[in-house]
Amino acid sequence: MAARKRGELFTILETSTDTETNALSDSEDCPLNLPVDVKWFEIPFRKSESDEEDEELRENKGESELESTAAAAAAAEAEETADSASYIAGGGCNIILVTGNGIKHEDYEEDSYFATSNNCSETSSTDSDIDFSDLEEEEHPALFSTYDVLDDECTSQDFWGEPDQVISIEPFTADSGPQHSLGDDADTLDYFRLLFPDSLFEHMVEQTNNYALYRQRRSGRSDTHWHPTDIREMRAYVGLNILMGINQLPDYGMYWASDIFIGNAGFKKTMTARRFEKLNQNLHLCDRESEPSKGELGYDGLYKIRPLLDMVGNTMWDAYLPNRCLTIDECAIAAKGRFSPTQYMPSKPLRKGLKVLMLCDSRSGYCHRTRIYVGKPSDDLAAAAVGHKVVTSLVRGLEGRYHHIFMDSFFTSVPLLQHLLHQGLYACGPTNPCRHGYPDALKPRNVGKLAPGEFYQCQHGNLVATVTRDAKIVSCVSSNSAPGIVGIGPGKRDGDTSDGDCGLAALGIPRPLPLLLYQENMRGVDLCDQLRECYHVGRPCKKWWRYFLWFYVNLCIVNAYVVLRESRGGSPPAGFNGKQFTQRHFRIRLAQQLIGDYQGARGMERAARKRHADSPLEYGHRLERMSERSRRCRNCTNKGLRHESVFGCKICNVHLCRGGCFSEFHK
């Protein structure tokens, strides 16, 4: 192939756009959602003279008569090869190399177009053993017939063309942000109630009391240490679990230890360790007597937390309207024990745990929706399009609002982006080049070995397929970025540059616009995970559904903190005297307001004992005979000694030795 003429192939346009400005079309001056420190270049499509000569040569060959069948086959093979090359070389996807002297264009050698690489299987890689049974019921024929039509359309030979078309991106004009009627005097508990309402606490109280009676009926004996709980105690119980994530101890019994350096006076005042343990045993969210068994009609793998999922799912969706850029990704919940839903995820910091798919805001980290992994699909038809099914379920209700969805390679496929584009949603994400619909011209066996910064693109309307080399070969599909735009992010954060290596070369490797948008906006779930993992809620247990309960409580805390921060513009609630109102302050303040002035039976007893300590005889405290049988002295037990006595204080209901133990205990 003849060398291309070097000319003015790009125009440098520096931008300082904010990440949440209105969406821009091709007629405007800057691409979507680029950060301030990214310099980008627009490379207009232009065919080289060598490509035009090849086309004329092919036309002349087509008009001439072929001498033999072997010659015709050879000509057809050459024409097919030239078509594949035209997608790459003639598509306006120029090669960008970073050198010590800046950025320059180089011509790609003809041999490297067809350098072979590891072959990819043509079978669809969207198959998975994941099933999301909490998705709303959909008719499989209607869902997958549409999926098959889009799949057949994008696999046709004339689907992809040269990247010289003008894309159309509609501006995002829908309402977004927090949606509530709270005033300036609202506190942390008010924002938490937006996500976790009092009706959910009442439901927890009702089902916990019912389950305690259910356990007693099954065992055939009554529990003398259990009495029905109420909403005030349930709030205090949740507040103590929140504080346990801030003041972490190896065992929850240590919070009630008598050691002054370990025990927590606030926990002892709120409720006893035995009462906390009983609430742990009987805590429930569903009616166990009406739970269908596996295989029965109406069986639900998430029956134990279904009321929580329904109520919290609605509140999270209503409290905050989605912004323009959204992220779909997975997160993991640390779980001890062997549970069937547990999954191994090697790419995550937490490699083994319970898996949850989340739709989060790319800027604030607010979580709008979740979907839970519960096991393998029941049929191959559901497994074939699990990514398509999950994404369409998470974005349900956003049709026609022109949101920009960013997702990872597990979900991204050409049929899915076509489906979202028909619904008025733009999307971007890396993909597996072996999936159906990805252009053959951009597959590894055709592009060969790429240098850092090289990229090639194909286009079909708003759909743009890109292959480039960053740290490794990356294949990407997008519907919200124009082809031929390259950006350069900062390569050296400290600003130090060696002699002779300054200017554009010090900024970093050039990246095409889809990859820049993905790196800038694929962070919503990570932001949510960072806020959630700072402080855990609840304790490890043997019941799998408890992990999901505390996960959603923690998620409601994070969302409430995001809503408060954006509603108040960063200003703290009234009564806060610190410099900056952080998430730690939010959690402590929320736990204190959930507990309030609640005190269990032992807490009120200790409070009365403290009031009467100055003059115990004045309030009826006196040393008298308690029983005929001696018991251990409470005061000696607190000091680590073992003495027994038949005397004690009837008001405090403790045995005490005759002597100094009475006065010492009451002080």
XYZ file of C-alpha atoms in Angstrom:
667
model
C 0.000 0.000 0.000
C 1.377 3.384 -0.936
C 2.373 5.769 1.803
C -0.132 8.396 2.782
C 0.578 12.058 2.361
C 1.202 13.841 5.622
C -0.989 16.875 6.012
C -3.154 18.789 8.411
C -5.273 15.874 9.655
C -6.440 17.132 13.026
C -7.387 20.282 14.875
C -6.366 20.850 18.477
C -9.294 21.899 20.659
C -8.672 22.334 24.394
C -11.732 22.132 26.629
C -12.586 22.686 30.261
C -16.010 21.125 30.405
C -17.616 20.089 33.643
C -18.646 16.471 34.127
C -22.321 17.311 34.513
C -23.008 19.849 31.767
C -25.683 19.288 29.170
C -25.081 16.673 26.503
C -23.462 18.073 23.387
C -24.096 17.206 19.772
C -21.571 17.082 16.962
C -22.212 20.680 16.024
C -20.842 21.892 19.357
C -17.240 22.369 20.310
C -16.424 19.680 22.850
C -17.241 16.029 23.514
C -19.290 14.722 26.392
C -18.019 14.509 29.970
C -14.304 15.074 29.475
C -12.433 16.319 32.566
C -10.588 19.600 32.628
C -7.088 18.114 32.363
C -7.793 16.140 29.139
C -6.665 17.602 25.818
C -8.501 16.154 22.869
C -8.055 16.204 19.115
C -10.590 15.696 16.344
C -9.418 13.577 13.413
C -11.758 14.095 10.423
C -12.419 11.193 8.122
C -10.402 11.254 4.870
C -9.583 8.514 2.470
C -5.999 8.222 1.358
C -4.940 8.240 -2.287
C -3.793 4.640 -1.987
C -7.303 3.557 -1.008
C -8.795 5.366 -4.025
C -6.277 3.680 -6.329
C -7.187 0.284 -4.873
C -10.871 0.923 -5.479
C -10.254 1.926 -9.103
C -8.108 -1.160 -9.578
C -10.853 -3.400 -8.216
C -13.412 -1.779 -10.532
C -11.164 -2.385 -13.553
C -10.720 -5.982 -12.549
C -14.453 -6.396 -12.157
C -15.085 -5.133 -15.715
C -12.461 -7.387 -17.338
C -13.130 -11.042 -18.097
C -11.444 -13.660 -15.939
C -9.477 -16.360 -17.721
C -10.196 -19.257 -15.365
C -12.120 -20.291 -12.263
C -8.970 -20.262 -10.151
C -8.259 -16.677 -11.139
C -11.840 -15.682 -10.208
C -11.455 -17.256 -6.776
C -8.184 -15.435 -6.232
C -9.762 -12.113 -7.243
C -12.703 -12.664 -4.868
C -10.326 -13.399 -2.013
C -8.297 -10.275 -2.773
C -11.469 -8.158 -2.909
C -12.663 -9.504 0.468
C -9.277 -8.729 1.967
C -9.357 -5.197 0.569
C -12.840 -4.647 2.048
C -11.617 -5.675 5.494
C -8.659 -3.363 5.148
C -10.878 -0.494 4.008
C -12.809 -0.710 7.286
C -9.566 -0.089 9.117
C -7.301 1.978 6.922
C -9.959 3.869 5.013
C -12.176 4.507 7.995
C -10.493 7.692 9.107
C -8.953 5.947 12.141
C -5.447 7.336 11.966
C -2.569 6.079 14.061
C -1.517 8.341 16.901
C 1.942 7.825 18.381
C 3.512 9.669 21.300
C 7.166 10.547 20.820
C 9.630 12.828 22.515
C 8.784 15.566 20.031
C 5.016 15.393 20.523
C 2.237 13.658 18.589
C 2.647 12.582 15.009
C 0.718 10.517 12.461
C 2.244 7.431 10.926
C 1.065 5.118 8.178
C 0.278 1.554 9.063
C 2.148 -0.992 7.010
C 0.095 -3.199 4.770
C 1.407 -6.465 6.189
C 0.388 -5.628 9.732
C -3.292 -5.273 8.785
C -3.594 -9.011 8.428
C -1.135 -10.154 11.085
C -2.706 -13.112 12.821
C -3.312 -13.303 16.531
C -4.994 -15.770 18.836
C -8.217 -16.865 17.207
C -11.466 -16.148 18.993
C -14.434 -18.456 18.991
C -17.486 -17.128 17.182
C -19.863 -18.385 19.860
C -21.605 -15.839 22.012
C -19.813 -15.081 25.269
C -22.881 -13.736 27.017
C -23.697 -17.210 28.350
C -23.611 -17.279 32.136
C -24.704 -19.374 35.063
C -26.189 -16.363 36.780
C -29.876 -15.977 37.396
C -31.526 -12.967 38.949
C -34.804 -14.296 40.309
C -35.755 -10.972 41.829
C -36.250 -9.476 38.378
C -39.793 -8.726 37.410
C -41.497 -11.479 35.479
C -41.088 -11.116 31.739
C -42.348 -13.263 28.925
C -39.381 -15.048 27.428
C -40.665 -15.228 23.838
C -41.214 -11.469 23.562
C -37.934 -10.587 25.246
C -35.655 -12.947 23.387
C -37.338 -12.627 20.013
C -36.390 -8.942 20.024
C -32.910 -9.885 21.178
C -32.538 -12.411 18.353
C -33.717 -9.899 15.737
C -31.129 -7.352 16.867
C -28.484 -10.067 17.015
C -29.199 -11.171 13.417
C -29.222 -7.578 12.187
C -25.851 -6.641 13.651
C -24.161 -9.801 12.354
C -24.934 -9.032 8.703
C -21.939 -8.277 6.491
C -23.090 -4.789 5.491
C -23.974 -3.664 9.029
C -20.668 -1.931 9.842
C -19.197 0.777 7.673
C -16.605 3.479 7.648
C -16.494 5.930 10.601
C -17.529 8.996 8.624
C -21.138 9.402 9.766
C -22.521 12.186 11.934
C -23.938 10.931 15.229
C -26.915 12.485 16.986
C -26.949 12.914 20.779
C -30.069 14.432 22.266
C -29.567 16.763 25.254
C -30.454 15.529 28.714
C -33.214 17.776 30.058
C -34.952 15.578 32.660
C -35.138 16.526 36.333
C -32.435 15.043 38.546
C -31.143 15.150 42.092
C -32.759 14.740 45.552
C -36.546 14.704 45.705
C -37.992 15.469 49.159
C -39.778 18.164 51.119
C -37.467 18.349 54.141
C -36.600 21.779 55.466
C -33.350 23.272 56.692
C -34.005 21.985 60.216
C -34.048 18.336 59.051
C -31.505 16.083 60.754
C -29.806 12.822 59.850
C -32.704 10.659 61.029
C -35.108 12.544 58.755
C -32.948 11.828 55.709
C -32.560 8.187 56.746
C -36.347 7.829 56.970
C -36.563 8.798 53.304
C -34.806 5.527 52.478
C -35.693 3.357 55.497
C -39.207 4.415 56.592
C -40.878 3.750 59.938
C -43.252 1.309 58.260
C -40.286 -0.996 57.650
C -39.365 -0.853 61.355
C -42.968 -1.727 62.208
C -42.835 -4.662 59.802
C -39.601 -5.884 61.427
C -41.213 -5.677 64.880
C -44.289 -7.619 63.784
C -42.381 -10.406 62.043
C -39.796 -10.657 64.838
C -42.517 -11.193 67.455
C -44.265 -13.708 65.207
C -41.060 -15.641 64.617
C -40.316 -15.786 68.352
C -43.713 -17.456 68.915
C -43.090 -19.703 65.905
C -39.805 -20.935 67.412
C -41.451 -21.615 70.771
C -44.235 -23.624 69.130
C -41.747 -25.693 67.163
C -39.574 -26.401 70.195
C -42.556 -27.136 72.430
C -41.337 -24.965 75.295
C -41.605 -21.304 76.133
C -38.659 -18.908 76.249
C -38.642 -17.264 79.671
C -36.026 -14.716 78.568
C -38.081 -13.380 75.648
C -40.733 -10.701 75.724
C -42.242 -8.944 72.666
C -40.276 -6.086 71.215
C -41.525 -2.698 70.028
C -40.493 -0.083 67.479
C -38.403 1.942 69.966
C -36.366 -1.116 70.890
C -35.962 -2.128 67.241
C -34.607 1.314 66.356
C -32.181 1.110 69.279
C -31.114 -2.350 68.117
C -30.341 -1.054 64.612
C -28.543 1.958 66.124
C -26.276 -0.318 68.174
C -25.429 -2.320 65.041
C -24.462 0.910 63.281
C -22.180 1.888 66.172
C -20.550 -1.550 66.074
C -19.248 -0.708 62.606
C -17.546 2.425 63.967
C -16.284 0.996 67.289
C -15.294 -2.478 66.115
C -14.561 -5.290 68.588
C -13.824 -8.980 67.843
C -16.950 -10.255 69.656
C -20.198 -8.445 70.298
C -20.213 -9.645 73.931
C -17.194 -7.447 74.608
C -19.351 -4.326 74.341
C -21.002 -5.404 77.612
C -17.734 -6.432 79.324
C -17.179 -5.262 82.908
C -13.635 -4.134 82.027
C -13.692 -0.336 81.907
C -11.212 -0.314 79.024
C -13.292 -2.643 76.806
C -16.927 -2.378 77.831
C -19.131 0.378 76.428
C -21.299 2.259 78.911
C -23.731 3.352 76.192
C -24.414 -0.236 75.132
C -24.965 -1.309 78.738
C -27.365 1.563 79.287
C -29.397 0.813 76.150
C -30.015 -2.919 76.615
C -28.482 -5.997 78.162
C -26.292 -8.442 76.278
C -28.914 -11.164 76.720
C -31.625 -8.959 75.228
C -29.392 -8.080 72.283
C -28.722 -11.781 71.737
C -32.447 -12.584 71.845
C -33.154 -9.923 69.236
C -30.412 -11.446 67.099
C -32.018 -14.873 67.394
C -35.571 -13.804 66.574
C -34.987 -10.986 64.069
C -37.057 -11.691 60.956
C -38.581 -9.980 57.936
C -41.113 -12.515 56.651
C -43.810 -14.912 57.797
C -42.141 -18.298 58.083
C -45.401 -20.203 58.370
C -46.537 -19.144 54.885
C -43.150 -19.544 53.167
C -43.439 -21.884 50.136
C -40.920 -24.699 49.916
C -38.590 -25.189 46.999
C -40.467 -26.727 44.095
C -43.856 -25.450 45.193
C -45.892 -22.890 43.310
C -44.835 -19.358 44.226
C -41.385 -20.324 45.505
C -39.078 -17.320 45.824
C -35.386 -17.686 46.563
C -35.403 -14.246 48.189
C -38.610 -14.731 50.152
C -36.924 -13.983 53.486
C -35.993 -10.455 52.379
C -38.670 -9.802 49.763
C -40.502 -7.145 51.872
C -37.194 -5.352 52.394
C -36.339 -5.453 48.672
C -39.738 -4.129 47.636
C -39.883 -1.281 50.131
C -36.245 -0.140 49.939
C -36.250 -0.499 46.147
C -39.127 1.960 45.880
C -37.663 4.467 48.339
C -34.217 4.487 46.706
C -35.793 5.120 43.298
C -38.080 7.928 44.536
C -35.687 9.822 46.835
C -33.187 10.761 44.110
C -33.890 11.191 40.383
C -31.016 9.871 38.227
C -28.520 12.280 36.699
C -27.366 12.047 33.103
C -24.458 9.588 33.534
C -25.122 6.267 35.292
C -22.977 3.216 36.024
C -23.917 -0.471 36.040
C -21.477 -2.770 37.802
C -21.305 -5.550 40.366
C -20.300 -5.451 44.008
C -19.518 -8.181 46.522
C -20.713 -8.665 50.088
C -18.329 -10.378 52.488
C -20.007 -13.467 53.958
C -18.740 -16.175 56.289
C -19.990 -19.685 55.819
C -20.994 -21.809 52.834
C -23.960 -20.427 50.943
C -25.200 -21.504 47.527
C -25.434 -17.886 46.220
C -21.759 -17.241 47.055
C -19.739 -16.539 43.924
C -16.050 -16.280 43.099
C -15.113 -12.963 41.427
C -11.349 -12.809 40.766
C -11.428 -9.247 39.405
C -12.855 -7.777 42.622
C -10.938 -6.817 45.790
C -13.301 -9.162 47.642
C -12.924 -12.263 45.510
C -15.511 -14.460 47.205
C -18.857 -13.259 48.463
C -22.470 -12.562 47.681
C -22.967 -10.754 44.366
C -25.202 -7.734 43.805
C -25.646 -5.760 40.563
C -26.087 -2.028 41.094
C -27.201 1.023 39.105
C -25.406 4.052 40.588
C -24.934 7.700 39.776
C -21.539 8.298 38.149
C -20.938 11.563 39.976
C -22.289 11.109 43.516
C -22.304 7.328 43.934
C -26.006 7.243 44.863
C -27.457 3.757 44.295
C -30.774 3.753 42.431
C -31.427 0.039 41.967
C -29.977 -3.365 42.815
C -30.346 -6.923 41.604
C -29.215 -9.978 43.598
C -27.580 -13.165 42.328
C -29.370 -16.229 43.727
C -28.278 -19.189 41.594
C -28.065 -20.778 38.174
C -30.773 -20.103 35.568
C -33.486 -22.655 35.054
C -33.110 -22.821 31.267
C -30.508 -22.076 28.615
C -32.696 -19.387 27.054
C -32.458 -17.198 30.144
C -28.704 -17.760 30.467
C -28.038 -16.705 26.858
C -29.091 -13.104 27.435
C -28.543 -12.621 31.153
C -26.600 -9.406 30.603
C -29.335 -8.017 28.367
C -31.982 -8.980 30.922
C -30.202 -7.417 33.890
C -29.416 -4.109 32.172
C -32.922 -3.642 30.805
C -34.341 -4.392 34.246
C -32.057 -1.877 35.972
C -32.843 0.958 33.527
C -36.590 0.319 33.410
C -38.379 3.654 33.762
C -35.589 5.722 32.147
C -36.724 5.247 28.546
C -36.690 8.384 26.425
C -34.738 10.505 28.925
C -31.399 10.246 27.063
C -29.309 9.010 29.977
C -25.770 7.785 29.345
C -25.186 4.264 30.721
C -21.654 2.990 31.370
C -21.093 -0.715 32.049
C -18.316 -3.295 32.005
C -17.552 -6.025 29.479
C -19.846 -8.574 31.140
C -22.915 -6.677 29.902
C -21.776 -4.725 26.828
C -22.825 -6.110 23.461
C -23.904 -4.629 20.145
C -27.524 -5.926 20.350
C -27.867 -4.468 23.857
C -26.613 -1.024 22.770
C -28.997 -1.121 19.819
C -31.887 -1.967 22.137
C -30.981 0.862 24.525
C -30.577 3.301 21.639
C -34.089 2.469 20.408
C -35.345 3.251 23.925
C -33.653 6.662 24.013
C -30.653 5.639 26.135
C -26.982 5.973 25.195
C -24.386 3.501 26.417
C -20.661 2.850 26.396
C -18.419 0.083 27.640
C -15.684 -2.414 26.766
C -16.723 -5.706 25.247
C -15.391 -9.079 24.241
C -14.421 -8.947 20.544
C -15.643 -12.532 20.113
C -19.280 -11.609 20.757
C -21.880 -11.578 18.014
C -22.203 -8.255 16.260
C -18.678 -6.965 16.863
C -17.106 -6.101 13.466
C -14.789 -8.736 12.024
C -12.396 -6.062 10.784
C -11.611 -5.052 14.389
C -11.066 -8.525 15.777
C -7.540 -9.452 16.923
C -6.800 -11.670 13.932
C -7.373 -8.732 11.586
C -5.896 -5.743 13.417
C -2.656 -7.487 14.330
C -0.237 -5.992 16.837
C -1.037 -2.439 17.942
C 1.346 0.130 19.350
C 0.265 2.167 22.411
C -2.156 4.838 21.241
C -3.165 3.178 17.971
C -6.870 2.658 17.424
C -9.288 1.657 14.668
C -13.021 2.249 14.457
C -16.112 1.128 12.536
C -19.495 2.815 12.633
C -23.184 2.148 12.112
C -25.249 5.235 12.873
C -24.626 6.132 16.516
C -22.921 2.789 17.177
C -19.131 3.083 17.101
C -16.873 0.048 17.590
C -13.304 0.780 18.659
C -10.179 -1.285 19.199
C -7.120 0.342 20.752
C -4.086 -0.435 22.838
C -3.690 1.199 26.226
C -2.031 -0.983 28.837
C -3.469 -3.863 26.798
C -5.748 -4.379 23.817
C -9.185 -2.920 24.564
C -12.318 -3.428 22.465
C -15.138 -0.972 23.071
C -18.650 -0.274 21.763
C -20.420 3.047 22.300
C -23.426 5.013 21.113
C -22.628 8.384 22.733
C -19.294 9.380 21.175
C -18.305 10.536 17.710
C -15.545 8.644 15.868
C -12.137 10.094 15.191
C -11.676 11.976 18.488
C -8.566 11.366 20.572
C -7.850 12.625 24.083
C -4.702 12.725 26.145
C -4.899 12.635 29.915
C -2.164 13.657 32.346
C 0.545 11.025 32.411
C 2.667 12.385 35.278
C 0.676 13.512 38.259
C 3.580 15.153 40.054
C 4.288 17.489 37.140
C 7.974 16.540 36.919
C 9.326 16.244 33.383
C 12.794 15.346 32.297
C 14.864 17.539 30.005
C 13.760 17.258 26.407
C 10.586 15.338 27.336
C 8.002 18.031 27.825
C 4.809 19.117 26.117
C 2.226 16.634 24.844
C 4.485 13.621 25.241
C 4.514 14.119 29.017
C 0.733 13.992 29.210
C 0.227 10.298 28.560
C -1.000 7.824 25.960
C -3.666 9.109 23.546
C -7.022 7.419 23.995
C -10.110 7.470 21.766
C -13.156 9.273 23.079
C -15.190 6.149 24.073
C -12.374 4.974 26.325
C -12.008 8.435 27.866
C -15.724 8.602 28.621
C -15.653 5.128 30.132
C -12.694 5.914 32.391
C -14.260 9.179 33.519
C -17.768 7.889 34.261
C -17.383 4.203 35.164
C -16.956 5.009 38.833
C -20.439 5.236 40.331
C -20.494 1.760 41.901
C -16.901 2.196 43.095
C -17.819 5.438 44.862
C -20.767 3.732 46.511
C -18.566 0.811 47.594
C -15.969 3.159 49.071
C -18.585 4.866 51.218
C -20.221 1.583 52.191
C -17.033 -0.320 53.025
C -15.694 2.373 55.346
C -18.029 1.260 58.136
C -19.817 -2.080 58.244
C -23.213 -2.628 59.833
C -24.160 -5.783 61.712
C -22.157 -8.817 62.757
C -21.189 -12.040 60.914
C -23.736 -14.820 61.301
C -24.820 -18.162 59.850
C -27.937 -16.916 58.059
C -27.344 -15.733 54.494
C -30.249 -13.304 54.389
C -28.827 -11.331 57.351
C -25.936 -10.195 55.154
C -28.393 -8.753 52.667
C -30.382 -7.083 55.466
C -27.343 -5.240 56.812
C -26.153 -4.535 53.264
C -29.370 -2.659 52.485
C -29.318 -0.855 55.840
C -25.780 0.255 55.057
C -26.806 1.216 51.517
C -29.660 3.338 52.869
C -27.188 5.113 55.154
C -24.890 5.893 52.217
C -27.785 7.130 50.082
C -29.142 9.246 52.933
C -25.695 10.804 53.380
C -25.520 11.629 49.649
C -29.007 13.176 49.727
C -28.151 15.271 52.805
C -24.853 16.435 51.304
C -26.433 17.547 48.027
C -29.584 18.976 49.594
C -27.705 21.167 52.045
C -24.901 22.118 49.682
C -22.234 20.752 52.019
C -23.439 22.610 55.112
C -23.819 20.360 58.204
C -27.063 19.931 60.159
C -27.914 22.299 62.982
C -26.001 21.625 66.186
C -22.846 20.284 64.544
C -19.754 22.185 65.670
C -17.034 20.470 63.630
C -15.254 21.795 60.579
C -16.465 19.163 58.115
C -19.516 16.907 58.368
C -18.168 13.546 57.183
C -19.862 10.187 56.799
C -18.507 9.140 60.205
C -20.263 12.075 61.850
C -23.419 11.213 59.920
C -23.404 7.604 61.147
C -22.704 8.489 64.774
C -25.394 11.140 64.769
C -27.874 8.767 63.106
C -27.189 5.969 65.609
C -27.634 8.345 68.545
C -30.951 9.570 67.172
C -32.161 6.014 66.517
C -31.357 5.018 70.097
C -32.644 8.262 71.571
C -33.474 7.971 75.275
C -34.385 4.286 75.067
C -33.294 2.176 78.024
C -34.069 -1.463 78.604
C -35.080 -2.929 81.971
C -31.496 -3.265 83.148
C -30.627 0.193 81.917
C -33.420 1.808 83.932
C -32.382 -0.248 86.955
C -28.811 0.984 86.683
C -29.977 4.552 86.243
C -32.084 4.284 89.401
C -29.164 2.718 91.253
C -26.932 5.635 90.248
C -29.522 8.159 91.477
C -29.828 6.379 94.821
C -26.113 5.818 95.321
C -25.614 8.915 97.483
C -28.064 7.785 100.200
C -29.340 4.230 99.446
C -31.230 3.933 102.755
C -33.296 7.008 101.935
C -34.694 5.252 98.849
C -35.375 1.942 100.614
C -32.095 0.143 99.849
C -31.065 -1.918 102.858
C -29.187 -5.085 103.631
C -31.624 -7.868 104.462
C -32.005 -11.594 104.109
C -32.734 -12.524 100.492
C -33.289 -16.317 100.636
C -32.447 -19.453 102.542
C -29.941 -20.485 99.903
C -26.738 -18.549 99.522
C -25.815 -16.937 96.232
C -22.660 -15.325 94.900
C -22.011 -11.783 96.025
C -22.386 -9.440 93.073
C -19.772 -6.985 94.356
C -17.175 -9.691 94.904
C -17.934 -11.163 91.473
C -17.270 -7.800 89.841
C -13.852 -7.763 91.535
C -13.035 -11.311 90.433
C -13.615 -12.915 93.832
C -15.976 -15.721 94.803
C -17.991 -15.240 98.011
C -21.546 -16.329 98.714
C -24.174 -14.797 100.964
C -27.848 -15.136 101.848
C -28.087 -11.383 102.351
C -28.474 -8.657 99.785
C -30.543 -5.727 98.474
C -34.097 -6.585 97.385
C -34.535 -3.375 95.394
C -31.410 -4.076 93.337
C -32.193 -7.845 93.440
C -28.567 -8.801 94.115
C -26.837 -10.814 96.864
C -24.160 -8.975 98.840
C -21.779 -9.897 101.628
C -22.381 -8.536 105.114
C -19.795 -5.831 105.580
C -18.480 -3.332 103.097
C -19.927 -4.896 99.930
C -23.328 -3.220 100.424
C -22.026 0.347 100.522
C -19.309 -0.323 97.944
C -21.813 -1.799 95.467
C -24.232 1.119 95.807
C -21.478 3.660 95.221
